[in-house]
Amino acid sequence: MGIIFCLMGKSASGKDFIYKNLRGREDLHLKHIVPYTTRPIRSGEVDGLTYFFRTDAEAEQLERMGRVIEMRTYHTIHGDWKYFTADDGQIDLLRQDYLMIGTPEAYVKIRDYFGAEHVCPIYVWVDDGDRLERALRRERKQEQPKYAEMCRRFLADEQDFSAENLDAAGITRMFENRDKEQILRDVEQYICQVREGQKP
């Protein structure tokens, strides 16, 4: 049976870099789960690849159909943005292992939906000062930087990834991202250990 590896971390912690590199490793055979969102598309993103970009009405329709596994709503200065995972046929745990990006809240709901034996958390941590510098550099590259929203995300992460939330979710293993090549090796090794049934 397959495993869903749920990669988590605060904004600008490097999880996107880790995610892209793990997906590019053909020997790991990790299939991408495309999440959904109602927020506007950003520079460089592709509908159906980065996210499925949907309207609020389309998200509500999926909810009514019972297809939403987990959903988070963020109250931003630009309005409410929803992020969610749908049971849309992408996931087949009889055939495949998967990699996705989420939050502790999303991890818990996905774990409860598919079973703890099929969902494994990978939590990436970076010093807050370093994260803030990274976030600012990234936002400056946007065609229309949204600095207020960047700050909101940064502060919201303090709640989403609080020690209490991590403890409640049972997330105890942390991967510190000081060196991008080292963390890739550490996470790859961890994934192999989990697959082999070893106790990490």
mmCIF file of C-alpha atoms in Angstrom:
data_model
loop_
_atom_site.group_PDB
_atom_site.id
_atom_site.type_symbol
_atom_site.label_atom_id
_atom_site.label_comp_id
_atom_site.label_asym_id
_atom_site.label_seq_id
_atom_site.Cartn_x
_atom_site.Cartn_y
_atom_site.Cartn_z
ATOM 1 C CA MET A 1 0.000 0.000 0.000
ATOM 2 C CA GLY A 2 1.145 3.510 -0.790
ATOM 3 C CA ILE A 3 2.185 6.401 1.412
ATOM 4 C CA ILE A 4 1.358 10.096 1.134
ATOM 5 C CA PHE A 5 4.343 12.159 2.274
ATOM 6 C CA CYS A 6 3.006 15.489 3.517
ATOM 7 C CA LEU A 7 5.706 18.166 3.318
ATOM 8 C CA MET A 8 5.109 21.052 5.713
ATOM 9 C CA GLY A 9 6.815 24.254 6.717
ATOM 10 C CA LYS A 10 6.186 27.913 7.324
ATOM 11 C CA SER A 11 6.270 30.296 4.372
ATOM 12 C CA ALA A 12 9.759 30.747 2.859
ATOM 13 C CA SER A 13 11.108 27.692 4.685
ATOM 14 C CA GLY A 14 12.293 26.129 1.425
ATOM 15 C CA LYS A 15 9.593 23.506 1.113
ATOM 16 C CA ASP A 16 8.871 24.430 -2.525
ATOM 17 C CA PHE A 17 12.532 23.858 -3.417
ATOM 18 C CA ILE A 18 12.529 20.517 -1.601
ATOM 19 C CA TYR A 19 9.228 19.542 -3.203
ATOM 20 C CA LYS A 20 10.391 20.295 -6.742
ATOM 21 C CA ASN A 21 13.644 18.412 -6.274
ATOM 22 C CA LEU A 22 11.995 15.347 -4.758
ATOM 23 C CA ARG A 23 9.467 15.265 -7.585
ATOM 24 C CA GLY A 24 12.339 15.433 -10.069
ATOM 25 C CA ARG A 25 13.965 12.314 -8.636
ATOM 26 C CA GLU A 26 12.730 9.518 -10.884
ATOM 27 C CA ASP A 27 14.148 6.854 -8.572
ATOM 28 C CA LEU A 28 11.879 8.017 -5.728
ATOM 29 C CA HIS A 29 8.711 7.504 -7.826
ATOM 30 C CA LEU A 30 6.698 10.111 -5.916
ATOM 31 C CA LYS A 31 3.567 11.265 -7.686
ATOM 32 C CA HIS A 32 2.346 14.843 -7.408
ATOM 33 C CA ILE A 33 -0.998 15.648 -5.769
ATOM 34 C CA VAL A 34 -2.279 18.898 -7.237
ATOM 35 C CA PRO A 35 -4.092 20.932 -4.548
ATOM 36 C CA TYR A 36 -6.869 23.431 -5.118
ATOM 37 C CA THR A 37 -7.126 27.127 -4.269
ATOM 38 C CA THR A 38 -9.445 30.057 -4.825
ATOM 39 C CA ARG A 39 -6.676 32.671 -4.621
ATOM 40 C CA PRO A 40 -5.443 34.481 -7.743
ATOM 41 C CA ILE A 41 -2.729 32.814 -9.776
ATOM 42 C CA ARG A 42 0.812 34.177 -9.205
ATOM 43 C CA SER A 43 3.647 34.809 -11.636
ATOM 44 C CA GLY A 44 5.125 31.519 -12.855
ATOM 45 C CA GLU A 45 2.248 29.338 -11.653
ATOM 46 C CA VAL A 46 0.348 27.021 -13.987
ATOM 47 C CA ASP A 47 -3.279 25.995 -13.543
ATOM 48 C CA GLY A 48 -3.498 22.231 -13.074
ATOM 49 C CA LEU A 49 0.172 21.938 -12.191
ATOM 50 C CA THR A 50 0.889 24.306 -9.304
ATOM 51 C CA TYR A 51 -2.734 24.349 -8.167
ATOM 52 C CA PHE A 52 -6.173 23.894 -9.619
ATOM 53 C CA PHE A 53 -7.344 27.505 -9.495
ATOM 54 C CA ARG A 54 -11.077 27.559 -8.845
ATOM 55 C CA THR A 55 -13.751 30.118 -8.004
ATOM 56 C CA ASP A 56 -15.538 30.163 -4.657
ATOM 57 C CA ALA A 57 -18.633 28.777 -6.375
ATOM 58 C CA GLU A 58 -16.660 25.868 -7.821
ATOM 59 C CA ALA A 59 -15.139 25.127 -4.407
ATOM 60 C CA GLU A 60 -18.577 25.143 -2.806
ATOM 61 C CA GLN A 61 -19.864 22.754 -5.459
ATOM 62 C CA LEU A 62 -17.071 20.274 -4.691
ATOM 63 C CA GLU A 63 -17.961 20.533 -0.999
ATOM 64 C CA ARG A 64 -21.612 19.799 -1.712
ATOM 65 C CA MET A 65 -20.557 16.763 -3.720
ATOM 66 C CA GLY A 66 -18.596 15.462 -0.722
ATOM 67 C CA ARG A 67 -15.344 15.594 -2.655
ATOM 68 C CA VAL A 68 -13.352 17.861 -0.313
ATOM 69 C CA ILE A 69 -10.975 15.991 2.019
ATOM 70 C CA GLU A 70 -9.706 19.066 3.833
ATOM 71 C CA MET A 71 -10.074 22.808 3.386
ATOM 72 C CA ARG A 72 -8.475 25.843 4.987
ATOM 73 C CA THR A 73 -9.729 29.419 4.610
ATOM 74 C CA TYR A 74 -7.334 32.332 5.044
ATOM 75 C CA HIS A 75 -8.768 35.791 5.694
ATOM 76 C CA THR A 76 -6.399 37.968 3.687
ATOM 77 C CA ILE A 77 -6.387 41.681 2.945
ATOM 78 C CA HIS A 78 -7.577 40.703 -0.546
ATOM 79 C CA GLY A 79 -10.503 38.640 0.722
ATOM 80 C CA ASP A 80 -10.957 35.019 1.798
ATOM 81 C CA TRP A 81 -8.714 32.508 0.022
ATOM 82 C CA LYS A 82 -9.411 28.799 0.274
ATOM 83 C CA TYR A 83 -6.880 26.000 -0.087
ATOM 84 C CA PHE A 84 -8.068 22.418 -0.223
ATOM 85 C CA THR A 85 -7.447 18.817 -1.203
ATOM 86 C CA ALA A 86 -10.127 16.958 -3.126
ATOM 87 C CA ASP A 87 -10.877 13.288 -3.617
ATOM 88 C CA ASP A 88 -10.858 13.684 -7.377
ATOM 89 C CA GLY A 89 -9.240 10.445 -8.532
ATOM 90 C CA GLN A 90 -5.644 11.636 -8.245
ATOM 91 C CA ILE A 91 -4.817 9.350 -5.304
ATOM 92 C CA ASP A 92 -4.574 5.561 -5.702
ATOM 93 C CA LEU A 93 -2.752 4.108 -2.686
ATOM 94 C CA LEU A 94 -2.888 0.616 -4.159
ATOM 95 C CA ARG A 95 -0.422 1.644 -6.856
ATOM 96 C CA GLN A 96 1.561 4.696 -5.873
ATOM 97 C CA ASP A 97 3.342 6.822 -3.257
ATOM 98 C CA TYR A 98 2.623 10.541 -3.254
ATOM 99 C CA LEU A 99 4.150 13.849 -2.256
ATOM 100 C CA MET A 100 2.150 16.916 -1.314
ATOM 101 C CA ILE A 101 2.570 20.224 0.492
ATOM 102 C CA GLY A 102 0.292 21.004 3.415
ATOM 103 C CA THR A 103 -0.138 22.404 6.910
ATOM 104 C CA PRO A 104 -0.478 20.566 10.239
ATOM 105 C CA GLU A 105 -4.249 21.005 9.981
ATOM 106 C CA ALA A 106 -4.326 19.589 6.452
ATOM 107 C CA TYR A 107 -2.030 16.723 7.471
ATOM 108 C CA VAL A 108 -4.361 15.685 10.305
ATOM 109 C CA LYS A 109 -7.438 15.647 8.068
ATOM 110 C CA ILE A 110 -5.663 13.726 5.297
ATOM 111 C CA ARG A 111 -4.262 11.272 7.858
ATOM 112 C CA ASP A 112 -7.729 10.732 9.314
ATOM 113 C CA TYR A 113 -9.214 10.307 5.818
ATOM 114 C CA PHE A 114 -6.701 7.767 4.467
ATOM 115 C CA GLY A 115 -5.388 6.263 7.722
ATOM 116 C CA ALA A 116 -2.253 7.012 9.744
ATOM 117 C CA GLU A 117 -0.363 4.125 8.151
ATOM 118 C CA HIS A 118 -0.687 5.813 4.737
ATOM 119 C CA VAL A 119 0.278 9.411 5.615
ATOM 120 C CA CYS A 120 3.725 10.554 6.770
ATOM 121 C CA PRO A 121 4.573 14.127 7.895
ATOM 122 C CA ILE A 122 7.817 15.869 6.899
ATOM 123 C CA TYR A 123 8.244 19.167 8.753
ATOM 124 C CA VAL A 124 10.857 21.671 7.488
ATOM 125 C CA TRP A 125 12.079 24.381 9.869
ATOM 126 C CA VAL A 126 14.055 27.602 9.293
ATOM 127 C CA ASP A 127 14.976 30.420 11.675
ATOM 128 C CA ASP A 128 12.312 33.144 11.510
ATOM 129 C CA GLY A 129 14.807 35.890 10.650
ATOM 130 C CA ASP A 130 16.115 33.909 7.689
ATOM 131 C CA ARG A 131 12.562 33.144 6.571
ATOM 132 C CA LEU A 132 11.597 36.802 6.618
ATOM 133 C CA GLU A 133 14.558 37.725 4.415
ATOM 134 C CA ARG A 134 13.714 34.930 1.981
ATOM 135 C CA ALA A 135 10.044 35.922 1.864
ATOM 136 C CA LEU A 136 10.916 39.532 1.086
ATOM 137 C CA ARG A 137 13.275 38.547 -1.741
ATOM 138 C CA ARG A 138 10.620 36.285 -3.228
ATOM 139 C CA GLU A 139 7.876 38.896 -3.020
ATOM 140 C CA ARG A 140 10.026 41.526 -4.731
ATOM 141 C CA LYS A 141 10.186 39.258 -7.788
ATOM 142 C CA GLN A 142 6.395 39.340 -8.242
ATOM 143 C CA GLU A 143 4.952 41.608 -10.942
ATOM 144 C CA GLN A 144 2.759 43.194 -8.281
ATOM 145 C CA PRO A 145 4.331 42.552 -4.864
ATOM 146 C CA LYS A 146 1.844 42.173 -2.010
ATOM 147 C CA TYR A 147 3.947 42.983 1.024
ATOM 148 C CA ALA A 148 1.013 43.271 3.421
ATOM 149 C CA GLU A 149 -0.160 39.784 2.450
ATOM 150 C CA MET A 150 3.404 38.484 2.841
ATOM 151 C CA CYS A 151 3.442 39.835 6.405
ATOM 152 C CA ARG A 152 0.011 38.353 7.126
ATOM 153 C CA ARG A 153 1.198 34.910 5.977
ATOM 154 C CA PHE A 154 4.336 35.221 8.063
ATOM 155 C CA LEU A 155 2.359 36.001 11.222
ATOM 156 C CA ALA A 156 -0.361 33.429 10.497
ATOM 157 C CA ASP A 157 2.317 30.730 10.318
ATOM 158 C CA GLU A 158 3.095 31.354 13.983
ATOM 159 C CA GLN A 159 -0.372 30.058 14.826
ATOM 160 C CA ASP A 160 -0.621 27.329 12.182
ATOM 161 C CA PHE A 161 2.769 25.873 13.157
ATOM 162 C CA SER A 162 2.608 26.575 16.883
ATOM 163 C CA ALA A 163 4.131 24.019 19.242
ATOM 164 C CA GLU A 164 0.616 23.191 20.450
ATOM 165 C CA ASN A 165 -0.632 22.456 16.916
ATOM 166 C CA LEU A 166 2.430 20.371 16.072
ATOM 167 C CA ASP A 167 2.039 18.377 19.288
ATOM 168 C CA ALA A 168 -1.678 17.871 18.693
ATOM 169 C CA ALA A 169 -0.934 16.571 15.192
ATOM 170 C CA GLY A 170 1.744 14.213 16.499
ATOM 171 C CA ILE A 171 4.459 15.882 14.413
ATOM 172 C CA THR A 172 7.686 15.329 16.306
ATOM 173 C CA ARG A 173 10.358 15.000 13.603
ATOM 174 C CA MET A 174 11.849 18.264 12.309
ATOM 175 C CA PHE A 175 14.263 18.852 9.421
ATOM 176 C CA GLU A 176 16.226 22.085 9.801
ATOM 177 C CA ASN A 177 16.920 23.747 6.458
ATOM 178 C CA ARG A 178 20.344 25.353 6.812
ATOM 179 C CA ASP A 179 21.857 23.887 3.657
ATOM 180 C CA LYS A 180 19.664 23.014 0.691
ATOM 181 C CA GLU A 181 21.740 20.063 -0.470
ATOM 182 C CA GLN A 182 21.958 18.587 3.028
ATOM 183 C CA ILE A 183 18.239 18.833 3.717
ATOM 184 C CA LEU A 184 17.497 17.141 0.411
ATOM 185 C CA ARG A 185 19.737 14.245 1.424
ATOM 186 C CA ASP A 186 18.141 14.090 4.876
ATOM 187 C CA VAL A 187 14.580 14.060 3.553
ATOM 188 C CA GLU A 188 15.387 11.522 0.821
ATOM 189 C CA GLN A 189 16.939 9.209 3.408
ATOM 190 C CA TYR A 190 13.914 9.601 5.664
ATOM 191 C CA ILE A 191 11.510 8.738 2.844
ATOM 192 C CA CYS A 192 13.507 5.594 2.066
ATOM 193 C CA GLN A 193 13.494 4.591 5.743
ATOM 194 C CA VAL A 194 9.731 5.030 5.996
ATOM 195 C CA ARG A 195 9.175 2.995 2.842
ATOM 196 C CA GLU A 196 11.363 0.207 4.143
ATOM 197 C CA GLY A 197 9.370 0.120 7.357
ATOM 198 C CA GLN A 198 12.286 1.271 9.468
ATOM 199 C CA LYS A 199 11.625 3.338 12.557
ATOM 200 C CA PRO A 200 12.965 6.816 11.711
#
